[in-house]
Short mmCIF file of N, CA and C in Angstrom, two decimals:
data_model
loop_
_atom_site.label_atom_id
_atom_site.label_comp_id
_atom_site.label_asym_id
_atom_site.label_seq_id
_atom_site.Cartn_x
_atom_site.Cartn_y
_atom_site.Cartn_z
N MET A 14 0.81 -0.97 -0.14
CA MET A 14 0.29 0.08 -0.12
C MET A 14 1.06 1.67 0.25
N VAL A 15 0.69 2.06 -0.89
CA VAL A 15 1.55 3.20 -0.48
C VAL A 15 0.40 4.37 -0.40
N TYR A 16 0.96 5.31 0.63
CA TYR A 16 0.48 6.09 1.44
C TYR A 16 1.01 7.43 1.09
N GLU A 17 0.83 8.51 0.66
CA GLU A 17 1.40 10.07 0.86
C GLU A 17 1.20 10.99 1.12
N VAL A 18 1.43 11.88 1.48
CA VAL A 18 0.87 13.06 2.39
C VAL A 18 2.26 14.25 2.47
N LYS A 19 1.74 15.03 1.70
CA LYS A 19 2.04 16.97 1.68
C LYS A 19 2.55 17.34 3.21
N THR A 20 3.77 17.89 3.62
CA THR A 20 3.46 18.34 4.25
C THR A 20 5.23 18.98 4.45
N GLN A 21 5.02 20.35 5.30
CA GLN A 21 6.43 20.92 5.92
C GLN A 21 7.19 20.93 6.55
N ARG A 22 6.64 19.55 7.06
CA ARG A 22 7.92 19.17 8.11
C ARG A 22 9.39 18.61 7.27
N SER A 23 10.36 18.38 7.94
CA SER A 23 11.85 17.70 7.91
C SER A 23 11.35 16.58 7.47
N MET A 24 12.38 15.93 6.82
CA MET A 24 11.88 13.83 6.51
C MET A 24 12.00 13.40 7.78
N ASP A 25 13.20 14.09 8.69
CA ASP A 25 13.47 13.12 9.89
C ASP A 25 12.47 13.53 10.82
N GLU A 26 11.75 14.53 10.74
CA GLU A 26 10.43 15.20 11.58
C GLU A 26 9.70 13.62 11.45
N VAL A 27 9.38 14.04 10.02
CA VAL A 27 7.97 12.65 9.63
C VAL A 27 8.18 11.69 9.81
N ALA A 28 10.02 11.41 9.91
CA ALA A 28 9.70 9.74 10.16
C ALA A 28 9.97 9.31 11.67
N LYS A 29 10.16 10.54 12.27
CA LYS A 29 10.41 10.65 13.94
C LYS A 29 8.71 10.34 14.37
N ALA A 30 8.14 11.00 14.14
CA ALA A 30 6.48 11.12 14.02
C ALA A 30 5.70 9.70 13.17
N LEU A 31 6.24 8.98 12.11
CA LEU A 31 5.47 7.88 11.71
C LEU A 31 5.97 6.94 13.09
N GLU A 32 7.02 6.88 13.25
CA GLU A 32 7.34 5.92 14.46
C GLU A 32 6.50 5.43 15.54
N GLU A 33 6.10 6.91 16.10
CA GLU A 33 5.79 6.71 17.49
C GLU A 33 4.45 6.79 17.10
N SER A 34 3.65 7.11 15.82
CA SER A 34 2.49 7.13 15.95
C SER A 34 1.84 5.33 15.99
N ALA A 35 3.01 4.93 14.92
CA ALA A 35 3.51 3.08 14.75
C ALA A 35 3.15 2.60 16.17
N ALA A 36 3.57 3.28 17.08
CA ALA A 36 4.26 2.24 17.92
C ALA A 36 3.11 2.86 18.99
N GLU A 37 2.43 3.83 18.77
CA GLU A 37 0.52 4.33 19.86
C GLU A 37 -0.30 3.45 19.28
N ASN A 38 -0.08 2.88 17.88
CA ASN A 38 -1.02 2.25 17.32
C ASN A 38 -0.85 0.67 16.98
N LYS A 39 -0.07 0.33 18.14
CA LYS A 39 0.87 -1.10 18.35
C LYS A 39 1.32 -2.08 16.87
N PHE A 40 1.77 -0.87 16.45
CA PHE A 40 2.52 -1.51 15.10
C PHE A 40 4.17 -0.55 15.29
N GLY A 41 4.87 -1.76 14.71
CA GLY A 41 6.47 -1.32 14.61
C GLY A 41 7.29 -1.17 13.26
N VAL A 42 8.11 -0.93 13.71
CA VAL A 42 8.56 -0.60 12.24
C VAL A 42 9.64 -1.28 11.84
N LEU A 43 9.37 -2.45 10.57
CA LEU A 43 10.89 -2.97 10.79
C LEU A 43 11.81 -2.94 10.13
N THR A 44 11.75 -2.25 8.94
CA THR A 44 12.85 -1.56 7.94
C THR A 44 12.83 0.01 7.54
N VAL A 45 13.46 0.54 7.56
CA VAL A 45 13.36 1.84 6.56
C VAL A 45 14.29 1.74 5.79
N HIS A 46 13.98 2.00 4.31
CA HIS A 46 14.63 2.01 3.44
C HIS A 46 14.75 3.57 3.04
N ASN A 47 15.97 4.07 2.51
CA ASN A 47 16.32 5.32 2.19
C ASN A 47 16.49 5.39 0.57
N LEU A 48 15.59 5.55 -0.07
CA LEU A 48 15.54 4.72 -1.38
C LEU A 48 16.51 6.39 -2.14
N GLN A 49 16.57 7.52 -1.72
CA GLN A 49 17.84 8.03 -2.28
C GLN A 49 19.34 7.82 -2.30
N GLN A 50 19.71 7.38 -1.02
CA GLN A 50 20.55 6.71 -0.51
C GLN A 50 21.17 5.74 -1.48
N THR A 51 20.02 4.41 -1.49
CA THR A 51 20.18 3.21 -2.29
C THR A 51 20.61 3.44 -3.91
N MET A 52 19.66 4.80 -4.20
CA MET A 52 19.67 4.81 -5.74
C MET A 52 21.21 6.06 -6.27
N GLN A 53 21.87 6.37 -5.52
CA GLN A 53 23.22 7.10 -5.23
C GLN A 53 24.21 6.04 -5.59
N LYS A 54 24.08 5.49 -4.60
CA LYS A 54 25.04 4.28 -4.71
C LYS A 54 25.09 3.35 -5.98
N LYS A 55 24.02 3.07 -6.48
CA LYS A 55 23.95 2.80 -8.08
C LYS A 55 24.11 3.62 -9.30
N GLY A 56 24.51 4.91 -8.45
CA GLY A 56 24.94 5.78 -9.72
C GLY A 56 23.66 6.53 -10.46
N VAL A 57 22.85 6.28 -9.78
CA VAL A 57 21.55 7.04 -9.93
C VAL A 57 20.41 8.55 -9.16
N GLU A 58 20.81 9.49 -9.39
CA GLU A 58 20.78 10.93 -8.73
C GLU A 58 19.34 11.26 -8.39
N MET A 59 18.80 11.30 -7.44
CA MET A 59 17.53 11.56 -6.98
C MET A 59 17.34 12.98 -6.51
N ASP A 60 16.37 13.91 -6.92
CA ASP A 60 16.20 15.17 -5.98
C ASP A 60 15.54 14.96 -4.89
N ARG A 61 14.06 14.36 -5.00
CA ARG A 61 13.86 13.82 -4.32
C ARG A 61 13.73 13.02 -3.09
N GLN A 62 13.58 13.03 -1.56
CA GLN A 62 13.83 12.17 -0.82
C GLN A 62 12.72 11.42 -0.28
N VAL A 63 13.27 10.24 -0.31
CA VAL A 63 12.14 8.72 -0.46
C VAL A 63 12.74 7.60 0.45
N ARG A 64 11.53 7.75 1.73
CA ARG A 64 11.77 6.73 1.98
C ARG A 64 10.61 5.87 2.24
N ILE A 65 10.71 4.64 2.45
CA ILE A 65 9.90 3.32 2.25
C ILE A 65 9.99 2.69 3.55
N PHE A 66 8.86 2.80 4.43
CA PHE A 66 9.16 2.50 5.57
C PHE A 66 8.04 1.13 5.91
N GLU A 67 8.56 -0.05 6.16
CA GLU A 67 7.85 -1.38 6.22
C GLU A 67 7.22 -1.39 7.85
N VAL A 68 5.84 -1.49 7.88
CA VAL A 68 5.39 -1.72 9.19
C VAL A 68 4.80 -3.01 9.41
N CYS A 69 4.79 -3.54 10.63
CA CYS A 69 4.11 -4.79 11.34
C CYS A 69 3.04 -4.69 12.43
N ASN A 70 2.10 -5.21 11.88
CA ASN A 70 1.32 -5.21 13.85
C ASN A 70 1.31 -6.91 14.24
N PRO A 71 2.39 -6.96 15.42
CA PRO A 71 2.80 -8.42 15.47
C PRO A 71 1.54 -9.19 16.03
N HIS A 72 0.52 -8.55 16.59
CA HIS A 72 -0.63 -9.39 16.95
C HIS A 72 -1.04 -9.54 15.78
N GLN A 73 -1.47 -9.04 14.51
CA GLN A 73 -2.39 -9.61 13.66
C GLN A 73 -1.21 -10.17 12.58
N ALA A 74 0.00 -10.35 12.61
CA ALA A 74 1.21 -11.28 12.24
C ALA A 74 0.68 -12.51 12.82
N SER A 75 0.50 -12.84 14.26
CA SER A 75 0.68 -13.86 14.63
C SER A 75 -0.40 -14.78 14.44
N ALA A 76 -1.74 -14.32 14.07
CA ALA A 76 -3.20 -14.51 14.45
C ALA A 76 -2.79 -15.70 13.36
N PRO A 77 -3.69 -16.50 13.10
CA PRO A 77 -4.18 -17.68 11.92
C PRO A 77 -4.36 -16.16 10.58
N SER A 78 -3.77 -16.99 9.42
CA SER A 78 -4.27 -15.97 8.04
C SER A 78 -5.38 -16.14 7.70
N LYS A 79 -5.58 -15.63 6.93
CA LYS A 79 -6.81 -16.21 6.37
C LYS A 79 -6.46 -16.30 4.53
N PRO A 80 -6.80 -16.87 3.76
CA PRO A 80 -6.42 -17.35 2.29
C PRO A 80 -6.82 -15.56 1.53
N ILE A 81 -5.26 -15.32 1.14
CA ILE A 81 -5.69 -14.11 -0.01
C ILE A 81 -6.37 -14.91 -0.99
N ARG A 82 -7.30 -13.91 -1.34
CA ARG A 82 -7.93 -13.96 -3.12
C ARG A 82 -7.42 -12.96 -4.11
N ALA A 83 -6.81 -13.54 -5.08
CA ALA A 83 -6.66 -12.67 -5.60
C ALA A 83 -7.48 -11.81 -6.57
N SER A 84 -7.58 -10.67 -6.53
CA SER A 84 -8.38 -9.79 -7.97
C SER A 84 -8.17 -10.05 -9.17
N ARG A 85 -9.42 -10.32 -10.08
CA ARG A 85 -8.43 -9.83 -11.72
C ARG A 85 -8.50 -8.62 -11.53
N PRO A 86 -7.07 -8.71 -12.83
CA PRO A 86 -6.69 -7.20 -13.05
C PRO A 86 -8.02 -6.55 -13.87
N ARG A 87 -7.61 -4.88 -13.80
CA ARG A 87 -8.15 -4.32 -14.36
C ARG A 87 -8.39 -4.24 -15.68
N CYS A 88 -7.33 -4.18 -16.61
CA CYS A 88 -7.06 -4.05 -17.31
C CYS A 88 -6.03 -4.96 -18.42
N ARG A 89 -6.26 -5.48 -19.53
CA ARG A 89 -5.92 -6.75 -20.53
C ARG A 89 -4.52 -6.07 -20.86
N ALA A 90 -3.62 -7.06 -20.61
CA ALA A 90 -2.17 -6.81 -21.21
C ALA A 90 -2.16 -7.49 -22.80
N ALA A 91 -1.55 -6.80 -23.99
CA ALA A 91 -1.89 -6.97 -25.02
C ALA A 91 -0.63 -7.96 -25.24
N SER A 92 -1.21 -9.01 -25.66
CA SER A 92 0.44 -10.02 -26.59
C SER A 92 0.02 -9.96 -27.56
N PRO A 93 1.28 -10.33 -28.81
CA PRO A 93 1.19 -10.63 -29.40
C PRO A 93 -0.06 -10.71 -30.62
N SER A 94 -0.29 -11.93 -30.08
CA SER A 94 -1.04 -12.76 -31.23
C SER A 94 -2.37 -11.92 -30.89
N THR A 95 -2.58 -10.76 -29.60
CA THR A 95 -3.86 -10.10 -29.41
C THR A 95 -3.77 -8.39 -30.26
N ARG A 96 -2.28 -7.91 -30.72
CA ARG A 96 -2.53 -6.80 -31.31
C ARG A 96 -2.48 -7.07 -32.84
N ARG A 97 -2.97 -5.35 -32.89
CA ARG A 97 -3.47 -5.46 -34.80
C ARG A 97 -2.67 -4.57 -35.50
N MET A 98 -2.32 -5.06 -36.22
CA MET A 98 -1.30 -3.95 -37.39
C MET A 98 -2.55 -3.47 -38.37
N ALA A 99 -1.91 -1.50 -38.36
CA ALA A 99 -2.77 -1.47 -38.95
C ALA A 99 -1.83 -1.46 -40.67
N GLY A 100 -3.22 -1.35 -41.80
CA GLY A 100 -2.50 -1.68 -42.71
C GLY A 100 -3.54 -1.34 -44.06
#
């Protein structure tokens, strides 16, 4: 899931607030990926700061899981056999 919010806070302030809010709601932060640093290591410059937070609720994670039902895609992918050539 992607959740995006615009703010005037610094990235460090946002990270701290997110970790505090997660803890208040019985979630834990498993990992924080700093996408800007990762991309720089690969030689790709990014103008924006991007962090990906992996969060987990251990009580829900330890509960017996329900089967996940895959949903049908909303659009079809074209395959070579379904493409029409203009002629």
